């Protein structure tokens, strides 16, 4: 992952905009889908400021929880989801290889 910046806000810590450098729709869409499901989140979304720029602006607004902590939890949860996905894929691939070699009659 690229660098992460936090834009200065005049609001409380419950509303923050973060800038992910060297990231795009892949992270923005997956992370916003995870964070959007948290009960304390009122708004979560991202924008790509310009197609030529390789960055996303990621905004979180909560009902009282610290937005930075929500982002941290979201990144941790997304990492767990990715780990589980890789683990299940590798297991399914190994099972496929075993079945494929057992069907080989040459």
PDB file of C-alpha atoms in Angstrom:
ATOM      1  CA  UNK A   1       0.000   0.000   0.000  1.00  0.00           C
ATOM      2  CA  UNK A   2       1.140   3.536  -0.731  1.00  0.00           C
ATOM      3  CA  UNK A   3       1.275   6.414   1.703  1.00  0.00           C
ATOM      4  CA  UNK A   4      -1.702   7.602   3.725  1.00  0.00           C
ATOM      5  CA  UNK A   5      -2.394  11.258   4.507  1.00  0.00           C
ATOM      6  CA  UNK A   6      -5.119  12.820   6.624  1.00  0.00           C
ATOM      7  CA  UNK A   7      -6.559  16.099   5.378  1.00  0.00           C
ATOM      8  CA  UNK A   8      -7.026  18.828   7.985  1.00  0.00           C
ATOM      9  CA  UNK A   9     -10.645  19.104   9.158  1.00  0.00           C
ATOM     10  CA  UNK A  10     -12.489  21.775  11.106  1.00  0.00           C
ATOM     11  CA  UNK A  11     -15.035  19.233  12.302  1.00  0.00           C
ATOM     12  CA  UNK A  12     -14.806  16.797  15.183  1.00  0.00           C
ATOM     13  CA  UNK A  13     -12.739  13.607  14.972  1.00  0.00           C
ATOM     14  CA  UNK A  14     -15.880  11.828  13.807  1.00  0.00           C
ATOM     15  CA  UNK A  15     -15.515  13.225  10.272  1.00  0.00           C
ATOM     16  CA  UNK A  16     -12.247  12.764   8.400  1.00  0.00           C
ATOM     17  CA  UNK A  17     -10.935  12.661   4.849  1.00  0.00           C
ATOM     18  CA  UNK A  18      -7.918  10.478   4.144  1.00  0.00           C
ATOM     19  CA  UNK A  19      -5.809  10.398   0.986  1.00  0.00           C
ATOM     20  CA  UNK A  20      -4.354   7.071  -0.132  1.00  0.00           C
ATOM     21  CA  UNK A  21      -1.466   7.646  -2.547  1.00  0.00           C
ATOM     22  CA  UNK A  22      -0.682   4.980  -5.149  1.00  0.00           C
ATOM     23  CA  UNK A  23      -4.133   3.407  -4.708  1.00  0.00           C
ATOM     24  CA  UNK A  24      -7.306   3.303  -6.766  1.00  0.00           C
ATOM     25  CA  UNK A  25     -10.723   1.727  -7.100  1.00  0.00           C
ATOM     26  CA  UNK A  26      -9.591  -1.716  -5.906  1.00  0.00           C
ATOM     27  CA  UNK A  27      -8.829  -0.548  -2.380  1.00  0.00           C
ATOM     28  CA  UNK A  28     -11.465   2.192  -2.320  1.00  0.00           C
ATOM     29  CA  UNK A  29     -14.368  -0.064  -3.247  1.00  0.00           C
ATOM     30  CA  UNK A  30     -13.365  -2.972  -0.996  1.00  0.00           C
ATOM     31  CA  UNK A  31     -12.580  -0.799   2.030  1.00  0.00           C
ATOM     32  CA  UNK A  32     -15.730   1.298   1.735  1.00  0.00           C
ATOM     33  CA  UNK A  33     -17.833  -1.882   1.485  1.00  0.00           C
ATOM     34  CA  UNK A  34     -16.338  -3.136   4.765  1.00  0.00           C
ATOM     35  CA  UNK A  35     -16.591   0.145   6.673  1.00  0.00           C
ATOM     36  CA  UNK A  36     -20.093   0.983   5.433  1.00  0.00           C
ATOM     37  CA  UNK A  37     -21.467  -1.967   7.426  1.00  0.00           C
ATOM     38  CA  UNK A  38     -20.251  -0.659  10.805  1.00  0.00           C
ATOM     39  CA  UNK A  39     -23.183   0.536  12.951  1.00  0.00           C
ATOM     40  CA  UNK A  40     -21.563   3.860  13.905  1.00  0.00           C
ATOM     41  CA  UNK A  41     -20.817   4.874  10.293  1.00  0.00           C
ATOM     42  CA  UNK A  42     -23.141   7.450   8.741  1.00  0.00           C
ATOM     43  CA  UNK A  43     -21.169   8.004   5.552  1.00  0.00           C
ATOM     44  CA  UNK A  44     -18.275   6.223   3.916  1.00  0.00           C
ATOM     45  CA  UNK A  45     -17.122   6.707   0.364  1.00  0.00           C
ATOM     46  CA  UNK A  46     -14.213   7.507  -1.878  1.00  0.00           C
ATOM     47  CA  UNK A  47     -13.433   9.470  -5.011  1.00  0.00           C
ATOM     48  CA  UNK A  48     -10.652   9.363  -7.544  1.00  0.00           C
ATOM     49  CA  UNK A  49      -9.921  13.082  -8.026  1.00  0.00           C
ATOM     50  CA  UNK A  50      -8.695  12.679 -11.614  1.00  0.00           C
ATOM     51  CA  UNK A  51      -8.038   9.610 -13.799  1.00  0.00           C
ATOM     52  CA  UNK A  52      -4.428  10.701 -14.315  1.00  0.00           C
ATOM     53  CA  UNK A  53      -3.803  10.785 -10.555  1.00  0.00           C
ATOM     54  CA  UNK A  54      -3.059   7.528  -8.784  1.00  0.00           C
ATOM     55  CA  UNK A  55      -4.771   8.372  -5.491  1.00  0.00           C
ATOM     56  CA  UNK A  56      -8.130   8.224  -3.763  1.00  0.00           C
ATOM     57  CA  UNK A  57      -9.823  10.543  -1.300  1.00  0.00           C
ATOM     58  CA  UNK A  58     -11.560   8.428   1.338  1.00  0.00           C
ATOM     59  CA  UNK A  59     -14.169  10.031   3.606  1.00  0.00           C
ATOM     60  CA  UNK A  60     -15.640   8.648   6.832  1.00  0.00           C
ATOM     61  CA  UNK A  61     -18.337  10.216   8.990  1.00  0.00           C
ATOM     62  CA  UNK A  62     -19.551   8.523  12.179  1.00  0.00           C
ATOM     63  CA  UNK A  63     -22.156   9.076  14.868  1.00  0.00           C
ATOM     64  CA  UNK A  64     -19.499   9.430  17.563  1.00  0.00           C
ATOM     65  CA  UNK A  65     -16.659   6.990  16.977  1.00  0.00           C
ATOM     66  CA  UNK A  66     -13.249   8.361  15.994  1.00  0.00           C
ATOM     67  CA  UNK A  67     -13.006   8.189  12.183  1.00  0.00           C
ATOM     68  CA  UNK A  68      -9.302   7.319  12.277  1.00  0.00           C
ATOM     69  CA  UNK A  69     -10.051   4.314  14.495  1.00  0.00           C
ATOM     70  CA  UNK A  70     -12.836   3.260  12.126  1.00  0.00           C
ATOM     71  CA  UNK A  71     -10.366   3.399   9.224  1.00  0.00           C
ATOM     72  CA  UNK A  72      -7.824   1.349  11.201  1.00  0.00           C
ATOM     73  CA  UNK A  73     -10.460  -1.284  12.036  1.00  0.00           C
ATOM     74  CA  UNK A  74     -11.634  -1.338   8.424  1.00  0.00           C
ATOM     75  CA  UNK A  75      -8.119  -1.951   7.120  1.00  0.00           C
ATOM     76  CA  UNK A  76      -7.595  -4.743   9.663  1.00  0.00           C
ATOM     77  CA  UNK A  77     -10.931  -6.367   8.782  1.00  0.00           C
ATOM     78  CA  UNK A  78     -10.199  -6.111   5.052  1.00  0.00           C
ATOM     79  CA  UNK A  79      -6.818  -7.753   5.620  1.00  0.00           C
ATOM     80  CA  UNK A  80      -8.535 -10.634   7.467  1.00  0.00           C
ATOM     81  CA  UNK A  81     -11.025 -11.031   4.619  1.00  0.00           C
ATOM     82  CA  UNK A  82      -8.154 -11.191   2.112  1.00  0.00           C
ATOM     83  CA  UNK A  83      -6.267 -13.742   4.235  1.00  0.00           C
ATOM     84  CA  UNK A  84      -9.349 -15.981   4.459  1.00  0.00           C
ATOM     85  CA  UNK A  85      -9.965 -15.645   0.712  1.00  0.00           C
ATOM     86  CA  UNK A  86      -6.382 -16.643  -0.124  1.00  0.00           C
ATOM     87  CA  UNK A  87      -6.515 -19.561   2.328  1.00  0.00           C
ATOM     88  CA  UNK A  88      -9.768 -20.896   0.854  1.00  0.00           C
ATOM     89  CA  UNK A  89      -8.550 -20.434  -2.706  1.00  0.00           C
ATOM     90  CA  UNK A  90      -5.327 -22.327  -2.030  1.00  0.00           C
ATOM     91  CA  UNK A  91      -7.248 -25.152  -0.353  1.00  0.00           C
ATOM     92  CA  UNK A  92      -9.691 -25.387  -3.271  1.00  0.00           C
ATOM     93  CA  UNK A  93      -6.798 -25.350  -5.732  1.00  0.00           C
ATOM     94  CA  UNK A  94      -5.030 -28.181  -3.900  1.00  0.00           C
ATOM     95  CA  UNK A  95      -8.268 -30.205  -3.864  1.00  0.00           C
ATOM     96  CA  UNK A  96      -8.654 -29.581  -7.593  1.00  0.00           C
ATOM     97  CA  UNK A  97      -5.100 -30.742  -8.305  1.00  0.00           C
ATOM     98  CA  UNK A  98      -5.673 -33.942  -6.284  1.00  0.00           C
ATOM     99  CA  UNK A  99      -8.899 -34.692  -8.175  1.00  0.00           C
ATOM    100  CA  UNK A 100      -7.285 -33.845 -11.504  1.00  0.00           C
ATOM    101  CA  UNK A 101      -4.356 -36.230 -10.962  1.00  0.00           C
ATOM    102  CA  UNK A 102      -6.633 -39.016  -9.702  1.00  0.00           C
ATOM    103  CA  UNK A 103      -8.670 -38.809 -12.922  1.00  0.00           C
ATOM    104  CA  UNK A 104      -5.559 -38.989 -15.118  1.00  0.00           C
ATOM    105  CA  UNK A 105      -5.539 -42.484 -16.687  1.00  0.00           C
ATOM    106  CA  UNK A 106      -2.560 -42.146 -19.011  1.00  0.00           C
TER     107      UNK A 106
END
